PDB file of C-alpha atoms in Angstrom:
ATOM      1  CA  UNK A   1      14.578 -42.534   5.114  1.00  0.00           C
ATOM      2  CA  UNK A   2      14.536 -38.857   4.172  1.00  0.00           C
ATOM      3  CA  UNK A   3      15.304 -37.559   7.624  1.00  0.00           C
ATOM      4  CA  UNK A   4      17.807 -34.959   8.706  1.00  0.00           C
ATOM      5  CA  UNK A   5      18.126 -34.673  12.472  1.00  0.00           C
ATOM      6  CA  UNK A   6      19.412 -31.717  14.442  1.00  0.00           C
ATOM      7  CA  UNK A   7      20.334 -31.307  18.091  1.00  0.00           C
ATOM      8  CA  UNK A   8      19.656 -29.534  20.292  1.00  0.00           C
ATOM      9  CA  UNK A   9      16.165 -28.322  19.429  1.00  0.00           C
ATOM     10  CA  UNK A  10      16.598 -25.185  21.533  1.00  0.00           C
ATOM     11  CA  UNK A  11      19.751 -23.467  22.792  1.00  0.00           C
ATOM     12  CA  UNK A  12      20.194 -20.422  24.990  1.00  0.00           C
ATOM     13  CA  UNK A  13      23.724 -19.108  25.381  1.00  0.00           C
ATOM     14  CA  UNK A  14      25.555 -16.089  26.669  1.00  0.00           C
ATOM     15  CA  UNK A  15      27.882 -14.016  24.541  1.00  0.00           C
ATOM     16  CA  UNK A  16      30.978 -15.583  26.118  1.00  0.00           C
ATOM     17  CA  UNK A  17      29.860 -19.199  25.800  1.00  0.00           C
ATOM     18  CA  UNK A  18      31.086 -21.865  23.399  1.00  0.00           C
ATOM     19  CA  UNK A  19      28.472 -24.272  22.083  1.00  0.00           C
ATOM     20  CA  UNK A  20      27.968 -26.595  19.121  1.00  0.00           C
ATOM     21  CA  UNK A  21      25.042 -27.516  16.902  1.00  0.00           C
ATOM     22  CA  UNK A  22      24.879 -30.994  15.433  1.00  0.00           C
ATOM     23  CA  UNK A  23      23.296 -32.322  12.255  1.00  0.00           C
ATOM     24  CA  UNK A  24      23.064 -35.910  11.046  1.00  0.00           C
ATOM     25  CA  UNK A  25      21.734 -37.645   7.949  1.00  0.00           C
ATOM     26  CA  UNK A  26      21.870 -41.266   6.853  1.00  0.00           C
ATOM     27  CA  UNK A  27      20.672 -40.892   3.286  1.00  0.00           C
ATOM     28  CA  UNK A  28      24.173 -41.141   1.826  1.00  0.00           C
ATOM     29  CA  UNK A  29      24.015 -37.515   0.731  1.00  0.00           C
ATOM     30  CA  UNK A  30      27.413 -35.968   0.027  1.00  0.00           C
ATOM     31  CA  UNK A  31      26.356 -32.310   0.141  1.00  0.00           C
ATOM     32  CA  UNK A  32      25.373 -30.722   3.450  1.00  0.00           C
ATOM     33  CA  UNK A  33      24.359 -27.176   4.222  1.00  0.00           C
ATOM     34  CA  UNK A  34      23.979 -24.744   7.117  1.00  0.00           C
ATOM     35  CA  UNK A  35      21.333 -22.026   6.861  1.00  0.00           C
ATOM     36  CA  UNK A  36      20.248 -19.249   9.191  1.00  0.00           C
ATOM     37  CA  UNK A  37      16.626 -18.130   9.218  1.00  0.00           C
ATOM     38  CA  UNK A  38      15.195 -15.050  10.879  1.00  0.00           C
ATOM     39  CA  UNK A  39      11.466 -14.637  11.453  1.00  0.00           C
ATOM     40  CA  UNK A  40       9.419 -13.870   8.337  1.00  0.00           C
ATOM     41  CA  UNK A  41      12.503 -14.250   6.103  1.00  0.00           C
ATOM     42  CA  UNK A  42      13.680 -17.047   3.800  1.00  0.00           C
ATOM     43  CA  UNK A  43      16.569 -19.302   4.838  1.00  0.00           C
ATOM     44  CA  UNK A  44      19.952 -17.666   4.286  1.00  0.00           C
ATOM     45  CA  UNK A  45      22.830 -19.913   3.218  1.00  0.00           C
ATOM     46  CA  UNK A  46      25.893 -19.926   5.480  1.00  0.00           C
ATOM     47  CA  UNK A  47      28.075 -22.894   4.454  1.00  0.00           C
ATOM     48  CA  UNK A  48      28.129 -25.773   1.976  1.00  0.00           C
ATOM     49  CA  UNK A  49      30.119 -28.974   2.386  1.00  0.00           C
ATOM     50  CA  UNK A  50      30.585 -31.225  -0.615  1.00  0.00           C
ATOM     51  CA  UNK A  51      32.216 -34.624  -0.053  1.00  0.00           C
ATOM     52  CA  UNK A  52      33.251 -33.438   3.413  1.00  0.00           C
ATOM     53  CA  UNK A  53      35.115 -30.413   2.069  1.00  0.00           C
ATOM     54  CA  UNK A  54      34.040 -26.845   2.718  1.00  0.00           C
ATOM     55  CA  UNK A  55      32.939 -25.623  -0.705  1.00  0.00           C
ATOM     56  CA  UNK A  56      31.058 -22.410  -0.001  1.00  0.00           C
ATOM     57  CA  UNK A  57      31.395 -19.935   2.856  1.00  0.00           C
ATOM     58  CA  UNK A  58      28.972 -17.073   2.372  1.00  0.00           C
ATOM     59  CA  UNK A  59      31.224 -14.551   4.155  1.00  0.00           C
ATOM     60  CA  UNK A  60      30.060 -15.786   7.547  1.00  0.00           C
ATOM     61  CA  UNK A  61      31.777 -14.220  10.600  1.00  0.00           C
ATOM     62  CA  UNK A  62      34.484 -16.381  12.167  1.00  0.00           C
ATOM     63  CA  UNK A  63      32.481 -16.732  15.377  1.00  0.00           C
ATOM     64  CA  UNK A  64      30.652 -19.458  13.395  1.00  0.00           C
ATOM     65  CA  UNK A  65      32.927 -22.412  12.629  1.00  0.00           C
ATOM     66  CA  UNK A  66      31.620 -25.380  10.626  1.00  0.00           C
ATOM     67  CA  UNK A  67      33.016 -28.885  10.746  1.00  0.00           C
ATOM     68  CA  UNK A  68      32.232 -32.050   8.779  1.00  0.00           C
ATOM     69  CA  UNK A  69      33.746 -35.016  10.716  1.00  0.00           C
ATOM     70  CA  UNK A  70      32.354 -37.595   8.257  1.00  0.00           C
ATOM     71  CA  UNK A  71      29.848 -37.942   5.447  1.00  0.00           C
ATOM     72  CA  UNK A  72      26.882 -38.229   7.830  1.00  0.00           C
ATOM     73  CA  UNK A  73      27.681 -35.505  10.339  1.00  0.00           C
ATOM     74  CA  UNK A  74      27.857 -31.732  10.227  1.00  0.00           C
ATOM     75  CA  UNK A  75      28.637 -29.502  13.186  1.00  0.00           C
ATOM     76  CA  UNK A  76      28.463 -25.766  13.695  1.00  0.00           C
ATOM     77  CA  UNK A  77      30.675 -24.463  16.492  1.00  0.00           C
ATOM     78  CA  UNK A  78      29.595 -21.200  18.080  1.00  0.00           C
ATOM     79  CA  UNK A  79      31.792 -18.824  20.047  1.00  0.00           C
ATOM     80  CA  UNK A  80      31.361 -15.225  21.218  1.00  0.00           C
ATOM     81  CA  UNK A  81      28.047 -14.775  19.473  1.00  0.00           C
ATOM     82  CA  UNK A  82      26.031 -11.574  19.462  1.00  0.00           C
ATOM     83  CA  UNK A  83      22.327 -11.163  20.312  1.00  0.00           C
ATOM     84  CA  UNK A  84      21.628 -10.491  16.612  1.00  0.00           C
ATOM     85  CA  UNK A  85      22.804 -14.048  15.887  1.00  0.00           C
ATOM     86  CA  UNK A  86      19.630 -15.328  17.545  1.00  0.00           C
ATOM     87  CA  UNK A  87      17.752 -17.237  14.832  1.00  0.00           C
ATOM     88  CA  UNK A  88      16.630 -20.663  13.644  1.00  0.00           C
ATOM     89  CA  UNK A  89      19.663 -22.600  12.356  1.00  0.00           C
ATOM     90  CA  UNK A  90      18.811 -25.153   9.708  1.00  0.00           C
ATOM     91  CA  UNK A  91      20.823 -28.022   8.337  1.00  0.00           C
ATOM     92  CA  UNK A  92      20.056 -29.583   4.955  1.00  0.00           C
ATOM     93  CA  UNK A  93      21.466 -32.324   2.764  1.00  0.00           C
ATOM     94  CA  UNK A  94      21.247 -33.189  -0.910  1.00  0.00           C
ATOM     95  CA  UNK A  95      22.004 -36.223  -2.985  1.00  0.00           C
ATOM     96  CA  UNK A  96      23.967 -36.223  -6.211  1.00  0.00           C
ATOM     97  CA  UNK A  97      23.540 -37.669  -9.676  1.00  0.00           C
ATOM     98  CA  UNK A  98      20.266 -36.032 -10.603  1.00  0.00           C
ATOM     99  CA  UNK A  99      18.737 -35.883  -7.134  1.00  0.00           C
ATOM    100  CA  UNK A 100      18.206 -32.193  -6.706  1.00  0.00           C
ATOM    101  CA  UNK A 101      16.014 -31.779  -3.649  1.00  0.00           C
ATOM    102  CA  UNK A 102      17.521 -30.468  -0.439  1.00  0.00           C
ATOM    103  CA  UNK A 103      16.044 -32.013   2.673  1.00  0.00           C
ATOM    104  CA  UNK A 104      15.984 -29.851   5.762  1.00  0.00           C
ATOM    105  CA  UNK A 105      16.213 -30.760   9.414  1.00  0.00           C
ATOM    106  CA  UNK A 106      13.832 -29.326  12.014  1.00  0.00           C
ATOM    107  CA  UNK A 107      16.308 -26.649  13.049  1.00  0.00           C
ATOM    108  CA  UNK A 108      17.867 -25.406  16.279  1.00  0.00           C
ATOM    109  CA  UNK A 109      16.261 -22.318  17.797  1.00  0.00           C
ATOM    110  CA  UNK A 110      19.214 -20.300  19.141  1.00  0.00           C
ATOM    111  CA  UNK A 111      18.859 -17.426  21.576  1.00  0.00           C
ATOM    112  CA  UNK A 112      21.923 -15.362  22.464  1.00  0.00           C
ATOM    113  CA  UNK A 113      21.582 -13.319  25.643  1.00  0.00           C
TER     114      UNK A 113
ATOM    115  CA  UNK B   1      19.205  -8.033  -6.504  1.00  0.00           C
ATOM    116  CA  UNK B   2      16.403 -10.457  -5.728  1.00  0.00           C
ATOM    117  CA  UNK B   3      16.643 -13.208  -8.319  1.00  0.00           C
ATOM    118  CA  UNK B   4      13.582 -15.100  -7.084  1.00  0.00           C
ATOM    119  CA  UNK B   5      10.474 -13.144  -6.171  1.00  0.00           C
ATOM    120  CA  UNK B   6       7.184 -14.053  -4.591  1.00  0.00           C
ATOM    121  CA  UNK B   7       5.185 -10.880  -4.943  1.00  0.00           C
ATOM    122  CA  UNK B   8       2.222 -11.931  -2.839  1.00  0.00           C
ATOM    123  CA  UNK B   9       3.129 -11.897   0.884  1.00  0.00           C
ATOM    124  CA  UNK B  10      -0.128 -13.651   1.737  1.00  0.00           C
ATOM    125  CA  UNK B  11      -3.036 -15.578   0.224  1.00  0.00           C
ATOM    126  CA  UNK B  12      -6.354 -16.538   1.794  1.00  0.00           C
ATOM    127  CA  UNK B  13      -8.441 -19.372   0.335  1.00  0.00           C
ATOM    128  CA  UNK B  14     -11.578 -21.268   1.296  1.00  0.00           C
ATOM    129  CA  UNK B  15     -11.259 -24.977   2.058  1.00  0.00           C
ATOM    130  CA  UNK B  16     -11.886 -27.112  -1.023  1.00  0.00           C
ATOM    131  CA  UNK B  17     -10.986 -24.343  -3.465  1.00  0.00           C
ATOM    132  CA  UNK B  18      -7.775 -23.982  -5.474  1.00  0.00           C
ATOM    133  CA  UNK B  19      -4.729 -22.191  -4.061  1.00  0.00           C
ATOM    134  CA  UNK B  20      -2.372 -20.655  -6.613  1.00  0.00           C
ATOM    135  CA  UNK B  21       1.008 -19.423  -5.420  1.00  0.00           C
ATOM    136  CA  UNK B  22       3.202 -17.532  -7.840  1.00  0.00           C
ATOM    137  CA  UNK B  23       6.939 -17.069  -8.243  1.00  0.00           C
ATOM    138  CA  UNK B  24       9.018 -15.074 -10.731  1.00  0.00           C
ATOM    139  CA  UNK B  25      12.737 -15.300 -11.393  1.00  0.00           C
ATOM    140  CA  UNK B  26      15.236 -13.215 -13.289  1.00  0.00           C
ATOM    141  CA  UNK B  27      18.252 -15.513 -13.718  1.00  0.00           C
ATOM    142  CA  UNK B  28      17.857 -17.527 -16.916  1.00  0.00           C
ATOM    143  CA  UNK B  29      20.637 -19.857 -15.748  1.00  0.00           C
ATOM    144  CA  UNK B  30      18.358 -21.466 -13.169  1.00  0.00           C
ATOM    145  CA  UNK B  31      17.526 -24.979 -14.314  1.00  0.00           C
ATOM    146  CA  UNK B  32      15.745 -26.469 -11.341  1.00  0.00           C
ATOM    147  CA  UNK B  33      12.918 -25.100  -9.213  1.00  0.00           C
ATOM    148  CA  UNK B  34      11.487 -26.311  -5.924  1.00  0.00           C
ATOM    149  CA  UNK B  35       8.625 -25.477  -3.590  1.00  0.00           C
ATOM    150  CA  UNK B  36       8.937 -25.825   0.165  1.00  0.00           C
ATOM    151  CA  UNK B  37       6.293 -25.549   2.867  1.00  0.00           C
ATOM    152  CA  UNK B  38       7.220 -24.261   6.298  1.00  0.00           C
ATOM    153  CA  UNK B  39       5.423 -24.226   9.629  1.00  0.00           C
ATOM    154  CA  UNK B  40       6.629 -21.834  12.363  1.00  0.00           C
ATOM    155  CA  UNK B  41       9.729 -23.011  14.250  1.00  0.00           C
ATOM    156  CA  UNK B  42      10.183 -26.017  11.933  1.00  0.00           C
ATOM    157  CA  UNK B  43      12.452 -26.729   9.007  1.00  0.00           C
ATOM    158  CA  UNK B  44      11.119 -26.351   5.450  1.00  0.00           C
ATOM    159  CA  UNK B  45       9.492 -29.458   4.020  1.00  0.00           C
ATOM    160  CA  UNK B  46      10.133 -30.269   0.371  1.00  0.00           C
ATOM    161  CA  UNK B  47       6.874 -30.379  -1.620  1.00  0.00           C
ATOM    162  CA  UNK B  48       7.505 -30.628  -5.335  1.00  0.00           C
ATOM    163  CA  UNK B  49      10.096 -29.689  -7.920  1.00  0.00           C
ATOM    164  CA  UNK B  50      10.394 -29.149 -11.657  1.00  0.00           C
ATOM    165  CA  UNK B  51      13.264 -29.212 -14.079  1.00  0.00           C
ATOM    166  CA  UNK B  52      13.588 -26.440 -16.626  1.00  0.00           C
ATOM    167  CA  UNK B  53      13.112 -28.954 -19.431  1.00  0.00           C
ATOM    168  CA  UNK B  54       9.529 -29.555 -18.301  1.00  0.00           C
ATOM    169  CA  UNK B  55       6.526 -27.281 -18.055  1.00  0.00           C
ATOM    170  CA  UNK B  56       4.432 -29.241 -15.568  1.00  0.00           C
ATOM    171  CA  UNK B  57       4.920 -31.653 -12.714  1.00  0.00           C
ATOM    172  CA  UNK B  58       2.163 -33.189 -10.640  1.00  0.00           C
ATOM    173  CA  UNK B  59       2.163 -34.951  -7.273  1.00  0.00           C
ATOM    174  CA  UNK B  60      -1.218 -35.641  -5.730  1.00  0.00           C
ATOM    175  CA  UNK B  61      -2.921 -32.356  -4.865  1.00  0.00           C
ATOM    176  CA  UNK B  62       0.153 -30.351  -5.864  1.00  0.00           C
ATOM    177  CA  UNK B  63       1.003 -29.254  -9.400  1.00  0.00           C
ATOM    178  CA  UNK B  64       3.829 -26.960 -10.416  1.00  0.00           C
ATOM    179  CA  UNK B  65       3.757 -25.126 -13.743  1.00  0.00           C
ATOM    180  CA  UNK B  66       6.806 -23.536 -15.342  1.00  0.00           C
ATOM    181  CA  UNK B  67       6.692 -20.871 -18.066  1.00  0.00           C
ATOM    182  CA  UNK B  68      10.321 -20.367 -19.076  1.00  0.00           C
ATOM    183  CA  UNK B  69       9.658 -17.592 -21.554  1.00  0.00           C
ATOM    184  CA  UNK B  70       7.928 -15.560 -18.848  1.00  0.00           C
ATOM    185  CA  UNK B  71      10.374 -16.738 -16.143  1.00  0.00           C
ATOM    186  CA  UNK B  72       7.382 -17.620 -14.018  1.00  0.00           C
ATOM    187  CA  UNK B  73       6.291 -20.636 -12.046  1.00  0.00           C
ATOM    188  CA  UNK B  74       3.225 -21.391 -10.003  1.00  0.00           C
ATOM    189  CA  UNK B  75       2.138 -23.948  -7.451  1.00  0.00           C
ATOM    190  CA  UNK B  76      -1.467 -25.145  -7.566  1.00  0.00           C
ATOM    191  CA  UNK B  77      -3.009 -26.904  -4.582  1.00  0.00           C
ATOM    192  CA  UNK B  78      -6.338 -28.601  -5.278  1.00  0.00           C
ATOM    193  CA  UNK B  79      -8.374 -29.033  -3.164  1.00  0.00           C
ATOM    194  CA  UNK B  80      -6.954 -26.786  -0.456  1.00  0.00           C
ATOM    195  CA  UNK B  81      -7.162 -28.045   3.118  1.00  0.00           C
ATOM    196  CA  UNK B  82      -6.781 -26.187   6.449  1.00  0.00           C
ATOM    197  CA  UNK B  83      -3.618 -28.209   7.110  1.00  0.00           C
ATOM    198  CA  UNK B  84      -2.061 -26.555   4.049  1.00  0.00           C
ATOM    199  CA  UNK B  85      -1.915 -23.267   5.971  1.00  0.00           C
ATOM    200  CA  UNK B  86       1.806 -22.439   6.162  1.00  0.00           C
ATOM    201  CA  UNK B  87       4.500 -20.316   4.539  1.00  0.00           C
ATOM    202  CA  UNK B  88       5.398 -21.465   1.021  1.00  0.00           C
ATOM    203  CA  UNK B  89       8.858 -20.759  -0.389  1.00  0.00           C
ATOM    204  CA  UNK B  90       9.823 -20.958  -4.016  1.00  0.00           C
ATOM    205  CA  UNK B  91      13.506 -21.778  -4.614  1.00  0.00           C
ATOM    206  CA  UNK B  92      15.763 -22.162  -7.621  1.00  0.00           C
ATOM    207  CA  UNK B  93      19.247 -23.359  -8.369  1.00  0.00           C
ATOM    208  CA  UNK B  94      21.770 -23.943 -11.112  1.00  0.00           C
ATOM    209  CA  UNK B  95      22.643 -27.617 -11.407  1.00  0.00           C
ATOM    210  CA  UNK B  96      26.278 -28.651 -11.776  1.00  0.00           C
ATOM    211  CA  UNK B  97      29.357 -26.487 -11.860  1.00  0.00           C
ATOM    212  CA  UNK B  98      30.537 -24.879  -8.673  1.00  0.00           C
ATOM    213  CA  UNK B  99      27.130 -23.900  -7.322  1.00  0.00           C
ATOM    214  CA  UNK B 100      26.952 -27.048  -5.146  1.00  0.00           C
ATOM    215  CA  UNK B 101      23.183 -26.863  -5.307  1.00  0.00           C
ATOM    216  CA  UNK B 102      23.024 -23.438  -3.716  1.00  0.00           C
ATOM    217  CA  UNK B 103      19.351 -22.507  -3.408  1.00  0.00           C
ATOM    218  CA  UNK B 104      18.049 -19.013  -4.044  1.00  0.00           C
ATOM    219  CA  UNK B 105      14.795 -18.526  -2.159  1.00  0.00           C
ATOM    220  CA  UNK B 106      11.867 -16.205  -2.682  1.00  0.00           C
ATOM    221  CA  UNK B 107      10.556 -14.215   0.284  1.00  0.00           C
ATOM    222  CA  UNK B 108       7.690 -16.614   0.901  1.00  0.00           C
ATOM    223  CA  UNK B 109       3.897 -16.472   0.727  1.00  0.00           C
ATOM    224  CA  UNK B 110       1.733 -17.089   3.790  1.00  0.00           C
ATOM    225  CA  UNK B 111      -1.182 -19.321   2.777  1.00  0.00           C
ATOM    226  CA  UNK B 112      -4.253 -19.428   5.009  1.00  0.00           C
ATOM    227  CA  UNK B 113      -6.963 -21.960   4.200  1.00  0.00           C
ATOM    228  CA  UNK B 114     -10.240 -21.236   5.981  1.00  0.00           C
ATOM    229  CA  UNK B 115     -12.596 -24.092   6.919  1.00  0.00           C
TER     230      UNK B 115
END
């Protein structure tokens, strides 16, 4: 099973709302990632969790708050977003010990009104 | 500074012919390279990878070639099929250390395969 799942598939929120994105993998991967992708651009790394600890934060604004409740789950909590935050949010995971491919989920299409 | 570059924004190929997508990099510390395929509004799908200790890796219709001295890699798709039409991203990373597998992506190449 090389599947990473993400919910919801689509999300529309106002600038004052609080919402969360969810990511799940059951491949036993210990590294999980959040990316943001704008149209016609490559994915842009936001956060990396390694063994459930936040390892990289790419200077992401605090209105994005990641959480890793356990080794299979990754959340991204959203609060007071701006319209320019509208994008495709991708989750990925990667194994260790010589397994170098990151597997991506289908993404959540976020629209901020 | 763009460390991974895909200089061709688009490529158009006839069905059955070879598609060659190119990628250049500047960071000699990269030791692993990957190709991803992406359809609109979907997540990238892993296609094929190559370690810096190799110069070729093959998987079915897909072959990746690595020329370390030129800091250049290419993805060959033979034969090309209309279903291969998508955006192709080249990515690289430095294994180990504190990089945690952080991928550096190229800007992508839009491949269109005509029937």
